[in-house]
CSV table of C-alpha atoms in Angstrom, one decimal:
chain,number,residue,atom,x,y,z
A,522,MET,CA,-75.2,-50.8,2.7
A,523,LYS,CA,-71.6,-50.4,4.0
A,524,ILE,CA,-71.8,-48.5,7.2
A,525,CYS,CA,-68.8,-46.7,8.8
A,526,ILE,CA,-68.6,-46.6,12.5
A,527,SER,CA,-66.4,-43.6,13.5
A,528,ALA,CA,-65.2,-41.8,16.6
A,529,GLU,CA,-62.6,-39.4,17.9
A,530,SER,CA,-59.4,-40.7,19.5
A,531,THR,CA,-61.0,-40.3,22.9
A,532,ILE,CA,-62.6,-43.6,22.3
A,533,ASP,CA,-59.4,-45.0,23.8
A,534,LEU,CA,-59.2,-48.2,21.8
A,535,PRO,CA,-55.9,-49.9,20.8
A,536,LYS,CA,-55.3,-50.4,17.1
A,537,GLU,CA,-56.1,-54.1,17.3
A,538,LEU,CA,-59.7,-53.5,18.5
A,539,LEU,CA,-60.2,-50.6,16.1
A,540,GLU,CA,-59.4,-53.0,13.3
A,541,GLU,CA,-61.4,-55.9,14.7
A,542,PHE,CA,-64.5,-53.7,15.0
A,543,ASP,CA,-63.7,-51.7,11.8
A,544,ILE,CA,-64.0,-48.3,13.7
A,545,ARG,CA,-62.4,-45.3,12.1
A,546,VAL,CA,-60.8,-42.6,14.2
A,547,ILE,CA,-60.0,-38.9,13.9
A,548,ALA,CA,-57.3,-37.8,16.4
A,549,TYR,CA,-57.2,-34.9,18.7
A,550,PRO,CA,-53.8,-33.0,18.8
A,551,VAL,CA,-51.9,-33.2,22.1
A,552,ILE,CA,-49.6,-30.2,22.6
A,553,MET,CA,-46.7,-30.5,25.0
A,554,GLY,CA,-44.5,-27.4,24.9
A,555,ASP,CA,-43.3,-27.0,21.4
A,556,GLU,CA,-44.2,-30.6,20.4
A,557,VAL,CA,-47.5,-31.7,18.8
A,558,TYR,CA,-48.6,-35.3,19.0
A,559,LYS,CA,-51.7,-37.2,17.9
A,560,ASP,CA,-53.8,-38.6,20.7
A,561,GLY,CA,-53.5,-42.4,20.5
A,562,GLU,CA,-49.9,-42.2,19.4
A,563,ILE,CA,-48.4,-40.9,22.7
A,564,LEU,CA,-48.4,-42.9,25.9
A,565,PRO,CA,-49.8,-41.4,29.1
A,566,GLU,CA,-46.5,-42.1,30.8
A,567,LYS,CA,-44.7,-39.5,28.6
A,568,MET,CA,-47.5,-37.0,29.2
A,569,PHE,CA,-47.2,-37.6,33.0
A,570,GLU,CA,-43.4,-37.0,32.8
A,571,PHE,CA,-44.0,-33.7,30.9
A,572,THR,CA,-46.5,-32.6,33.6
A,573,GLU,CA,-44.2,-33.6,36.4
A,574,LYS,CA,-41.3,-31.7,34.9
A,575,THR,CA,-43.2,-28.5,33.9
A,576,GLY,CA,-46.1,-28.4,36.3
A,577,VAL,CA,-48.6,-27.9,33.5
A,578,LEU,CA,-51.0,-30.2,31.6
A,579,PRO,CA,-50.6,-30.9,27.9
A,580,ARG,CA,-53.1,-29.0,25.8
A,581,THR,CA,-55.7,-30.3,23.4
A,582,SER,CA,-57.9,-28.4,21.0
A,583,ALA,CA,-61.3,-29.3,19.6
A,584,ILE,CA,-61.5,-30.8,16.1
A,585,ASN,CA,-63.1,-28.2,14.0
A,586,SER,CA,-65.9,-28.4,11.4
A,587,TYR,CA,-63.5,-28.1,8.4
A,588,GLN,CA,-61.4,-31.0,9.7
A,589,PHE,CA,-64.6,-33.1,10.1
A,590,GLY,CA,-65.7,-32.2,6.6
A,591,GLU,CA,-62.4,-33.4,5.1
A,592,TYR,CA,-62.5,-36.6,7.3
A,593,PHE,CA,-66.1,-37.4,6.3
A,594,ARG,CA,-65.4,-36.8,2.7
A,595,GLU,CA,-62.6,-39.3,2.7
A,596,LEU,CA,-64.6,-41.9,4.5
A,597,LEU,CA,-67.5,-41.7,2.1
A,598,LYS,CA,-65.2,-42.8,-0.7
A,599,GLU,CA,-65.2,-46.2,1.0
A,600,TYR,CA,-68.5,-46.3,2.9
A,601,ASP,CA,-72.1,-45.5,2.0
A,602,HIS,CA,-73.0,-44.1,5.4
A,603,ILE,CA,-71.2,-42.8,8.5
A,604,ILE,CA,-72.3,-43.1,12.2
A,605,HIS,CA,-69.9,-40.9,14.2
A,606,PHE,CA,-69.6,-41.1,18.0
A,607,SER,CA,-68.4,-37.9,19.6
A,608,LEU,CA,-66.9,-37.1,22.9
A,609,GLY,CA,-69.7,-35.9,25.2
A,610,SER,CA,-70.9,-32.4,24.3
A,611,GLY,CA,-70.7,-31.4,28.0
A,612,ILE,CA,-66.9,-32.0,27.8
A,613,SER,CA,-65.9,-30.6,24.4
A,614,SER,CA,-67.2,-28.4,21.6
A,615,THR,CA,-66.0,-31.1,19.2
A,616,CYS,CA,-69.4,-32.7,19.1
A,617,GLN,CA,-71.1,-29.6,17.9
A,618,ASN,CA,-68.4,-29.1,15.3
A,619,ALA,CA,-69.1,-32.6,14.0
A,620,ILE,CA,-72.8,-31.8,13.8
A,621,ASN,CA,-72.1,-28.6,12.0
A,622,ALA,CA,-70.1,-30.4,9.4
A,623,SER,CA,-72.7,-33.2,9.0
A,624,ASN,CA,-75.3,-30.5,8.2
A,625,GLU,CA,-73.5,-29.5,5.0
A,626,ASP,CA,-75.5,-30.4,1.9
A,627,GLU,CA,-73.0,-33.0,0.6
A,628,PHE,CA,-73.3,-35.0,3.9
A,629,LYS,CA,-77.0,-34.8,4.5
A,630,GLY,CA,-78.5,-38.2,4.7
A,631,LYS,CA,-75.1,-39.8,4.7
A,632,VAL,CA,-73.7,-38.8,8.2
A,633,ASP,CA,-75.2,-39.2,11.6
A,634,ILE,CA,-73.6,-37.8,14.7
A,635,ILE,CA,-74.2,-39.4,18.1
A,636,ASP,CA,-73.4,-37.4,21.2
A,637,SER,CA,-72.0,-40.2,23.4
A,638,ASP,CA,-72.7,-38.3,26.6
A,639,SER,CA,-69.5,-40.2,27.7
A,640,LEU,CA,-65.8,-40.5,27.3
A,641,SER,CA,-63.0,-43.0,26.9
A,642,THR,CA,-64.2,-46.6,26.5
A,643,GLY,CA,-67.7,-45.5,27.5
A,644,ILE,CA,-67.8,-44.3,23.8
A,645,ALA,CA,-66.2,-47.6,22.7
A,646,LEU,CA,-69.1,-49.6,24.2
A,647,LEU,CA,-71.6,-47.7,22.1
A,648,ALA,CA,-69.5,-47.9,19.0
A,649,MET,CA,-69.0,-51.6,19.3
A,650,ALA,CA,-72.8,-52.1,19.9
A,651,ALA,CA,-73.4,-50.1,16.7
A,652,ARG,CA,-71.0,-52.3,14.8
A,653,ASP,CA,-72.8,-55.4,16.1
A,654,MET,CA,-76.0,-54.1,14.8
A,655,ALA,CA,-74.5,-53.1,11.4
A,656,LYS,CA,-73.2,-56.7,11.0
A,657,GLU,CA,-76.7,-57.9,11.7
A,658,GLY,CA,-77.9,-55.8,8.7
A,659,LYS,CA,-79.6,-53.1,10.6
A,660,ASP,CA,-80.1,-49.8,8.8
A,661,PRO,CA,-78.5,-46.5,10.0
A,662,LYS,CA,-81.7,-45.1,11.5
A,663,GLU,CA,-82.4,-48.2,13.6
A,664,ILE,CA,-78.8,-48.2,14.8
A,665,VAL,CA,-78.9,-44.6,15.8
A,666,ASP,CA,-82.3,-44.8,17.5
A,667,THR,CA,-81.2,-47.8,19.5
A,668,ILE,CA,-77.9,-46.4,20.6
A,669,ASN,CA,-79.5,-43.1,21.6
A,670,VAL,CA,-81.6,-45.1,24.0
A,671,ARG,CA,-78.8,-47.4,25.2
A,672,LYS,CA,-76.4,-44.6,25.9
A,673,LYS,CA,-78.6,-43.5,28.8
A,674,LYS,CA,-77.7,-46.7,30.6
A,675,ASN,CA,-73.9,-46.4,29.9
A,676,GLN,CA,-72.0,-46.9,33.1
A,677,ALA,CA,-68.7,-45.0,32.9
A,678,SER,CA,-66.8,-44.4,36.1
A,679,PHE,CA,-63.3,-44.2,37.4
A,680,SER,CA,-61.4,-44.5,40.7
A,681,LEU,CA,-58.8,-41.7,41.1
A,682,GLU,CA,-55.6,-41.8,43.0
A,683,SER,CA,-55.5,-38.0,43.3
A,684,VAL,CA,-57.6,-35.0,42.2
A,685,ASN,CA,-54.5,-33.0,41.3
A,686,TYR,CA,-55.0,-33.4,37.6
A,687,LEU,CA,-58.7,-32.5,37.8
A,688,TYR,CA,-57.6,-29.4,39.6
A,689,LYS,CA,-55.0,-28.5,37.0
A,690,GLY,CA,-57.6,-29.0,34.3
A,691,GLY,CA,-60.1,-26.7,36.0
A,692,ARG,CA,-62.6,-29.5,36.9
A,693,CYS,CA,-62.0,-29.4,40.7
A,694,SER,CA,-61.8,-26.5,43.1
A,695,ALA,CA,-58.6,-25.7,45.1
A,696,LEU,CA,-60.6,-26.3,48.3
A,697,ALA,CA,-61.7,-29.8,47.2
A,698,MET,CA,-58.2,-30.6,46.0
A,699,ILE,CA,-56.5,-29.5,49.3
A,700,GLY,CA,-59.1,-31.4,51.4
A,701,ALA,CA,-58.8,-34.6,49.4
A,702,ASN,CA,-55.0,-34.4,49.6
A,703,LEU,CA,-54.9,-33.7,53.3
A,704,LEU,CA,-57.3,-36.6,54.0
A,705,LYS,CA,-55.6,-38.9,51.4
A,706,LEU,CA,-59.0,-39.5,49.8
A,707,LYS,CA,-59.4,-41.4,46.5
A,708,PRO,CA,-62.7,-40.4,45.0
A,709,ALA,CA,-64.8,-42.3,42.4
A,710,ILE,CA,-66.0,-40.2,39.5
A,711,TYR,CA,-69.2,-41.1,37.6
A,712,VAL,CA,-70.2,-39.8,34.2
A,713,HIS,CA,-73.8,-39.0,33.8
A,714,GLU,CA,-76.1,-38.0,30.9
A,715,GLY,CA,-74.8,-34.8,29.3
A,716,ALA,CA,-71.3,-36.0,30.1
A,717,LYS,CA,-71.5,-34.4,33.5
A,718,MET,CA,-69.1,-35.7,36.1
A,719,SER,CA,-69.8,-36.1,39.8
A,720,ALA,CA,-67.9,-37.6,42.7
A,721,GLY,CA,-69.2,-40.8,44.2
A,722,LYS,CA,-67.8,-42.4,47.4
A,723,LYS,CA,-64.3,-41.4,48.6
A,724,TYR,CA,-62.0,-44.2,49.5
A,725,ARG,CA,-58.8,-44.5,51.6
A,726,GLY,CA,-56.0,-47.0,51.7
A,727,PRO,CA,-53.6,-48.4,49.1
A,728,MET,CA,-54.7,-48.6,45.5
A,729,MET,CA,-55.7,-52.2,45.6
A,730,LYS,CA,-58.2,-51.6,48.5
A,731,ALA,CA,-59.5,-48.4,47.1
A,732,VAL,CA,-60.0,-49.8,43.6
A,733,MET,CA,-61.7,-53.0,44.7
A,734,ASP,CA,-64.0,-51.1,47.1
A,735,TYR,CA,-64.9,-48.8,44.1
A,736,VAL,CA,-65.5,-51.8,41.8
A,737,ASN,CA,-67.7,-53.6,44.3
A,738,ASP,CA,-69.7,-50.4,45.0
A,739,THR,CA,-70.2,-49.7,41.3
A,740,LEU,CA,-71.4,-53.3,40.6
A,741,GLU,CA,-73.8,-52.9,43.4
A,742,MET,CA,-75.1,-49.6,42.2
A,743,PHE,CA,-75.4,-50.6,38.5
A,744,LYS,CA,-76.4,-54.2,38.9
A,745,THR,CA,-78.1,-55.0,35.6
A,746,PRO,CA,-75.1,-55.1,33.2
A,747,ASP,CA,-75.2,-56.2,29.6
A,748,LEU,CA,-72.7,-59.1,30.0
A,749,THR,CA,-71.5,-59.0,26.4
A,750,ARG,CA,-68.5,-56.9,27.2
A,751,VAL,CA,-66.8,-54.8,29.9
A,752,PHE,CA,-63.8,-52.5,30.0
A,753,ILE,CA,-61.1,-52.1,32.6
A,754,THR,CA,-59.5,-48.9,31.4
A,755,TYR,CA,-56.6,-47.2,33.2
A,756,SER,CA,-54.1,-44.5,32.8
A,757,SER,CA,-51.6,-46.5,34.8
A,758,ALA,CA,-52.0,-49.4,37.3
A,759,PRO,CA,-50.0,-52.2,38.8
A,760,ASP,CA,-50.6,-55.6,37.1
A,761,ASN,CA,-51.9,-57.2,40.3
A,762,VAL,CA,-54.6,-54.5,40.7
A,763,VAL,CA,-55.8,-55.0,37.1
A,764,ALA,CA,-55.8,-58.8,37.6
A,765,ALA,CA,-57.8,-58.5,40.8
A,766,VAL,CA,-60.4,-56.4,39.0
A,767,GLU,CA,-60.5,-58.8,36.1
A,768,GLU,CA,-61.2,-61.7,38.5
A,769,ARG,CA,-64.0,-59.8,40.1
A,770,LEU,CA,-65.6,-59.1,36.8
A,771,LYS,CA,-65.3,-62.8,35.7
A,772,LYS,CA,-67.4,-63.7,38.8
A,773,VAL,CA,-70.1,-61.3,37.5
A,774,GLY,CA,-70.3,-63.3,34.3
A,775,PHE,CA,-69.0,-60.8,31.6
A,776,LYS,CA,-68.3,-62.7,28.4
A,777,THR,CA,-65.5,-60.5,27.2
A,778,ILE,CA,-63.3,-58.4,29.5
A,779,TYR,CA,-61.1,-55.8,27.7
A,780,LYS,CA,-58.1,-54.3,29.5
A,781,THR,CA,-57.1,-51.0,27.8
A,782,LEU,CA,-54.9,-48.1,28.4
A,783,ALA,CA,-56.5,-44.6,28.4
A,784,GLY,CA,-55.2,-42.2,25.8
A,785,ALA,CA,-53.3,-39.0,26.5
A,786,THR,CA,-56.4,-36.7,26.3
A,787,ILE,CA,-58.3,-38.6,28.9
A,788,SER,CA,-55.2,-39.3,31.0
A,789,SER,CA,-54.3,-35.6,31.1
A,790,HIS,CA,-57.5,-35.0,33.2
A,791,CYS,CA,-57.4,-38.0,35.5
A,792,GLY,CA,-53.7,-38.4,36.2
A,793,PRO,CA,-51.7,-41.6,37.0
A,794,HIS,CA,-53.2,-44.5,38.9
A,795,CYS,CA,-56.7,-43.9,37.6
A,796,LEU,CA,-58.7,-47.1,36.8
A,797,GLY,CA,-62.3,-47.5,35.8
A,798,ILE,CA,-64.8,-50.2,34.8
A,799,LEU,CA,-67.2,-49.4,32.0
A,800,TYR,CA,-70.3,-51.4,30.8
A,801,ILE,CA,-73.8,-50.8,29.5
A,802,ASN,CA,-76.2,-51.3,32.4
A,803,ASP,CA,-79.3,-52.5,30.5
A,804,GLY,CA,-79.1,-56.3,30.8
A,805,GLN,CA,-80.5,-58.7,33.4
A,806,LYS,CA,-79.6,-58.6,37.1
A,807,ALA,CA,-76.2,-60.1,37.6
């Protein structure tokens, strides 16, 4: 059976990795003024420039059920079965739209939707694990059942330079934004089951110190990583900060460390100088 692993563009993988793992993607639209772009084809830097100039965030809209139907129909010309990973349902209605499309008679028994309960390369970790299983010859049901268990151990988190973009996107109160700015706090944000986001520790100091403190604290809190792979994903970050995080993760023993740039949809909510480490926390103690 030829299984298609699919996701939305919020999987935040570069084309090379999408091709390597044979992951298909349907893109969110990114609307900036009168211009419409596809997520994944516009760099966060351009989006930040737009927000800096206009004071508003780019807009995205959920992918609707009709679009999913067209997308699934095309994929099934090439594949026998689709396992689609959706941006956490607690973040977007897109997941439910994908489920609605998959319930159409023509797709029943051919399309499974997994609510990732995550975002960005947290979704990628699950999709890659599914591709690993598909290569091993596992059937769709076993893959879906296994991933639905593993997603509960998905460690997705980020260190933010500022909460301004969260505030603009309605995910942070004005009081919290003002307080964080006055105290120059750099919070860590953790994604939980249901794609709920909560603040962890709040750090101070230059980006290098804040990020490394966040990384060390996260590795201590989630200390049983699957060492197969880990992501360093960022909206923007100095090379020396990324390199320092990579060296820290090498010491943990991760076999593959991916350094990836977040897409416009995710970056529009976290802002510049946001960096996260993401891994599945269901291995042995590091």
